[in-house]
Coordinates of C-alpha atoms in Angstrom, one line a residue:
S242 CA 62.3 -7.2 109.2
P243 CA 64.8 -8.1 106.7
L244 CA 63.8 -5.3 104.3
A245 CA 64.2 -2.2 107.2
A246 CA 68.1 -2.5 107.1
H247 CA 71.1 -4.1 105.0
P248 CA 71.6 -8.0 105.8
P249 CA 74.9 -8.7 106.4
L250 CA 77.0 -10.4 103.4
D251 CA 79.3 -13.4 103.6
A252 CA 82.4 -11.1 103.7
Q253 CA 85.4 -12.2 105.7
P254 CA 85.9 -10.4 109.1
A255 CA 89.0 -8.2 109.8
S256 CA 91.4 -10.9 111.5
V257 CA 91.0 -9.8 115.1
Y258 CA 89.1 -11.3 117.6
R259 CA 88.5 -10.3 121.3
D260 CA 89.3 -13.2 123.7
D261 CA 87.6 -12.0 126.5
M262 CA 84.5 -12.1 124.7
G263 CA 84.6 -15.9 124.5
C264 CA 85.4 -16.0 120.7
S265 CA 88.2 -18.3 119.3
A266 CA 90.7 -17.2 116.4
N267 CA 89.7 -19.7 114.4
L268 CA 86.1 -18.6 114.5
G269 CA 84.7 -17.9 111.0
S270 CA 82.3 -15.6 109.7
G271 CA 79.9 -18.8 108.8
D272 CA 79.6 -19.4 112.6
G273 CA 76.9 -16.4 112.9
V274 CA 79.0 -14.5 115.6
Q275 CA 79.4 -11.0 114.4
G276 CA 80.1 -8.9 117.6
C277 CA 83.7 -11.0 118.2
V278 CA 85.8 -8.8 116.0
C279 CA 88.3 -7.2 118.1
H280 CA 91.6 -8.1 120.2
L281 CA 94.6 -6.2 121.0
D282 CA 97.7 -8.4 121.9
M283 CA 97.2 -9.1 125.4
A284 CA 101.1 -9.5 125.5
D285 CA 101.5 -5.6 125.4
S286 CA 99.8 -5.4 128.8
A287 CA 102.5 -7.2 130.6
D288 CA 105.0 -4.0 130.2
G289 CA 101.9 -1.9 130.5
G290 CA 101.8 -0.7 126.7
Y291 CA 97.9 -1.8 127.0
T292 CA 95.4 1.1 127.5
V293 CA 91.6 1.0 126.4
A294 CA 92.0 3.8 123.9
D295 CA 94.4 1.3 121.9
D296 CA 91.8 -1.4 122.5
V297 CA 88.9 0.8 121.2
A298 CA 91.0 2.5 118.2
E299 CA 91.9 -1.3 117.2
C300 CA 88.0 -2.3 117.5
G301 CA 87.2 0.9 115.5
Q302 CA 89.8 0.0 112.6
A303 CA 88.5 -3.6 112.6
L304 CA 84.7 -2.7 112.4
V305 CA 85.2 -0.2 109.7
A306 CA 87.1 -3.0 107.5
R307 CA 84.3 -5.1 108.2
T308 CA 81.9 -2.3 107.0
N309 CA 83.4 -1.3 104.0
V310 CA 83.6 -4.7 102.7
D311 CA 80.1 -5.3 103.3
F312 CA 79.0 -1.9 101.6
A313 CA 81.3 -2.9 98.6
H314 CA 79.5 -5.8 98.2
R315 CA 76.1 -4.3 98.2
G316 CA 77.2 -1.9 95.9
F317 CA 78.5 -4.4 93.5
L318 CA 75.0 -6.2 93.8
F319 CA 73.4 -3.2 93.2
L320 CA 75.2 -2.7 90.4
V321 CA 74.4 -5.9 89.0
V322 CA 70.8 -5.1 89.4
N323 CA 70.8 -1.9 87.9
A324 CA 72.6 -2.9 84.8
L325 CA 70.5 -5.8 84.2
F326 CA 67.7 -3.7 84.3
I327 CA 68.8 -0.9 82.2
N328 CA 70.3 -3.3 79.4
E329 CA 66.8 -4.0 78.6
A330 CA 66.1 -0.3 77.2
V331 CA 66.9 -1.6 73.7
F332 CA 63.5 -3.0 73.8
V333 CA 61.9 0.5 73.7
P334 CA 62.7 1.2 69.9
T335 CA 62.4 -1.9 68.7
I336 CA 58.9 -3.0 70.3
I337 CA 57.8 0.5 68.9
A338 CA 58.9 -0.7 65.4
D339 CA 57.4 -3.9 65.4
K340 CA 53.9 -2.2 66.6
R341 CA 54.3 -0.3 63.1
F342 CA 53.9 -3.7 61.4
F343 CA 51.3 -5.2 64.1
A344 CA 49.0 -2.3 63.6
R345 CA 49.3 -3.0 59.7
E346 CA 48.8 -6.8 59.7
H347 CA 45.9 -6.5 62.9
G348 CA 44.3 -3.9 61.0
A349 CA 43.9 -6.5 58.1
R350 CA 42.9 -9.2 60.3
A351 CA 45.8 -11.1 59.8
Y352 CA 47.4 -10.8 63.5
S353 CA 45.7 -11.0 66.7
V354 CA 46.7 -8.7 69.8
L355 CA 46.8 -12.0 71.8
A356 CA 49.2 -14.0 69.1
W357 CA 51.4 -10.9 69.1
H358 CA 51.7 -10.1 72.7
L359 CA 52.4 -13.9 73.3
A360 CA 55.2 -14.0 70.6
W361 CA 57.0 -11.1 72.7
L362 CA 56.3 -12.9 75.8
V363 CA 58.1 -16.3 74.9
K364 CA 60.9 -14.1 73.0
L365 CA 61.5 -12.1 75.8
G366 CA 61.0 -15.1 78.3
L367 CA 63.9 -16.6 76.2
T368 CA 65.9 -13.8 76.8
A369 CA 65.8 -14.0 80.3
A370 CA 66.6 -17.2 80.7
L371 CA 70.0 -17.0 78.6
K372 CA 70.8 -13.9 81.0
A373 CA 70.3 -16.0 84.2
L374 CA 72.1 -18.8 82.3
F375 CA 75.3 -16.9 81.2
Y376 CA 75.1 -13.6 83.1
T377 CA 75.3 -14.9 86.6
P378 CA 78.5 -16.5 86.2
C379 CA 80.2 -13.7 85.1
F380 CA 79.5 -11.5 88.1
Y381 CA 78.8 -14.3 90.8
F382 CA 82.3 -15.4 90.6
L383 CA 84.0 -12.1 89.7
G384 CA 82.7 -11.1 93.0
Q385 CA 83.4 -13.9 95.0
L386 CA 80.1 -14.2 96.1
R387 CA 78.9 -17.1 98.5
L388 CA 79.9 -20.5 97.1
D389 CA 76.6 -22.2 97.9
A390 CA 74.1 -24.1 95.6
T391 CA 71.2 -22.2 96.9
A392 CA 72.7 -18.8 96.7
Y393 CA 73.7 -19.5 93.3
L394 CA 70.4 -20.4 92.2
A395 CA 69.0 -17.6 93.8
A396 CA 71.2 -15.1 92.4
A397 CA 70.3 -17.1 88.7
F398 CA 66.6 -16.5 89.2
A399 CA 67.0 -12.9 90.6
T400 CA 69.5 -12.3 87.4
G401 CA 66.7 -13.5 84.8
G402 CA 63.9 -11.7 86.7
M403 CA 65.6 -8.5 86.3
G404 CA 66.2 -8.7 83.0
F405 CA 62.5 -10.1 82.2
A406 CA 61.3 -6.8 84.2
G407 CA 63.2 -4.5 82.5
S408 CA 61.7 -6.1 79.2
A409 CA 58.3 -6.0 80.7
V410 CA 58.5 -2.5 81.8
A411 CA 59.5 -1.7 78.4
M412 CA 56.8 -3.0 76.7
L413 CA 54.1 -1.8 79.1
I414 CA 55.4 1.6 78.4
T415 CA 55.7 1.6 74.7
T416 CA 52.1 0.4 75.0
L417 CA 51.2 3.6 77.0
M418 CA 53.4 5.8 74.7
P419 CA 53.9 4.8 71.1
G420 CA 56.2 7.8 70.4
L421 CA 59.8 6.9 70.9
G422 CA 61.3 10.3 72.5
A423 CA 58.5 9.9 75.2
A424 CA 59.0 6.0 75.8
T425 CA 62.6 6.3 76.1
T426 CA 62.2 9.4 78.5
A427 CA 59.5 7.5 80.6
F428 CA 61.9 4.4 80.6
G429 CA 65.0 6.5 82.1
C430 CA 62.4 8.0 84.8
A431 CA 61.3 4.3 85.8
V432 CA 64.7 3.7 86.1
L433 CA 65.4 6.5 88.5
L434 CA 62.3 5.9 90.7
Y435 CA 63.2 2.3 90.9
Q436 CA 66.9 2.8 91.8
N437 CA 65.7 5.3 94.8
V438 CA 62.9 3.5 96.7
C439 CA 64.8 0.0 96.5
G440 CA 66.4 0.4 99.6
F441 CA 70.2 0.9 98.6
F442 CA 70.2 4.3 98.5
L443 CA 67.7 5.1 100.9
P444 CA 66.3 2.4 103.5
I445 CA 63.0 1.3 103.3
A446 CA 62.6 2.3 106.8
A447 CA 63.4 5.6 106.2
I448 CA 60.5 6.0 103.5
P449 CA 57.6 8.0 104.7
P450 CA 54.7 5.3 105.3
Y451 CA 52.4 7.4 102.5
L452 CA 55.1 6.4 100.2
L453 CA 56.3 2.6 101.0
W454 CA 53.9 1.7 98.2
L455 CA 56.5 3.0 95.7
A456 CA 59.1 0.6 97.4
W457 CA 56.7 -2.3 97.5
S458 CA 55.7 -1.5 93.6
S459 CA 59.6 -1.4 92.5
V460 CA 60.8 -4.3 91.0
F461 CA 64.2 -3.2 92.0
T462 CA 63.6 -4.0 95.6
Y463 CA 62.7 -7.7 95.0
G464 CA 65.4 -8.4 92.5
Y465 CA 68.3 -6.7 95.0
Y466 CA 67.0 -7.9 98.4
A467 CA 66.8 -11.6 96.8
I468 CA 70.6 -11.6 95.9
I469 CA 71.2 -9.3 99.3
N470 CA 69.6 -12.2 101.3
S471 CA 71.1 -14.9 99.7
Q472 CA 74.6 -13.7 100.7
Q473 CA 73.4 -13.7 104.4
L474 CA 75.7 -15.2 106.9
G475 CA 74.1 -18.3 109.0
T476 CA 70.7 -19.4 108.7
V477 CA 67.5 -19.3 111.1
M478 CA 66.0 -23.1 111.2
T479 CA 62.2 -23.6 111.7
G480 CA 61.2 -27.1 113.5
A481 CA 61.0 -28.9 110.6
G482 CA 64.8 -28.2 109.5
E483 CA 63.8 -25.8 106.6
N484 CA 66.1 -22.4 105.9
V485 CA 64.1 -19.7 106.4
E486 CA 66.3 -17.5 104.3
D487 CA 65.8 -19.8 101.3
R488 CA 62.0 -19.3 101.5
L489 CA 62.3 -15.7 102.0
V490 CA 64.9 -15.4 98.9
F491 CA 62.7 -17.3 96.8
A492 CA 59.5 -15.4 97.7
F493 CA 61.2 -12.3 96.3
C494 CA 62.3 -14.0 93.0
F495 CA 58.1 -15.1 92.8
V496 CA 57.2 -11.8 93.6
L497 CA 59.4 -10.2 90.7
Y498 CA 58.3 -12.6 88.2
A499 CA 54.8 -12.0 89.3
W500 CA 55.3 -8.0 88.8
C501 CA 56.5 -9.0 85.0
F502 CA 53.5 -10.8 84.2
L503 CA 51.0 -8.1 85.5
F504 CA 53.0 -5.5 83.6
H505 CA 52.5 -7.6 80.4
G506 CA 48.9 -8.4 81.3
V507 CA 48.4 -4.8 81.6
A508 CA 50.1 -4.0 78.3
Y509 CA 48.0 -6.9 76.5
A510 CA 44.9 -5.4 77.8
I511 CA 45.6 -1.8 76.4
T512 CA 46.7 -2.5 73.4
R513 CA 43.8 -5.1 72.7
A514 CA 41.5 -2.0 73.6
Y515 CA 43.7 0.5 71.4
S516 CA 43.6 -1.9 68.4
S517 CA 40.0 -3.0 68.7
H518 CA 39.2 -1.5 65.1
H519 CA 39.9 -3.2 62.0
A520 CA 40.0 -1.7 58.4
T521 CA 37.3 -2.9 55.9
Y522 CA 38.2 -5.0 53.1
L523 CA 37.7 -3.6 49.9
G524 CA 38.1 -6.8 47.7
P525 CA 40.5 -7.2 44.9
D526 CA 40.3 -4.4 42.9
G527 CA 40.3 -1.8 45.9
P528 CA 37.5 0.6 45.9
R529 CA 35.7 0.0 42.7
S530 CA 35.0 -3.6 44.4
A531 CA 33.2 -1.9 47.2
Q532 CA 30.8 0.0 44.9
T533 CA 30.0 -2.8 43.0
R534 CA 28.9 -4.9 46.2
R535 CA 26.9 -1.9 47.5
A536 CA 25.1 -1.7 44.1

């Protein structure tokens, strides 16, 4: 399963190859052959300089170099996903402040719950779209990621999705906890939980079965693996010639956005239930008008 272990990234392997494994020195990483990374100059064996220990040491150095590059890329992509989500913490105090005005207007029957949530949904959706448009090139080319249109598109979708997820979680938390201190603390706890179960620090295969639901409910999981899988080496083709990795990547993006809309839906339902009461209209003269009507 792609979620059981980290997939390889499009990093250049060490410039050593093992000729006796049938590998060519011109073989690049895009050819999908990952085991052929070691070669000791066989010319040294002519004068007795070649030993198995030397070959093992050369192979070890090459594999360590390749592994370090892979983990550096994974760490870089995790930091991108993490920053995109945490950046949405600014919406916690903003939504709480706006809810005070909404409560007043809604109590006066001037603003409906649906209209208020739709306005915020449009605002947060446009913000996510702008981040997908402008944030993606900032990290994609800086990190020297895979120069492929599909991989870049997947990264853009994941970028917008992580921004949208962060703001959706902020909306849900501020709905459950209207206090600024409690909501800010809860958002930080959500970040820590999502970070630890997404598969970067702790592989998903190592999570106990009874806690796997935490990994599948973490928006970090889908955003992180969408970008990671978009950088995989090689492709697996179906009989119809369809790229299996592409389908998997965009499936992660789809589920990521689905969680965002679910959070917004739950927040709307809670707000509607909490704000079901309206103020009583007292007339232009206040309490005196109400007394006149009763008389």
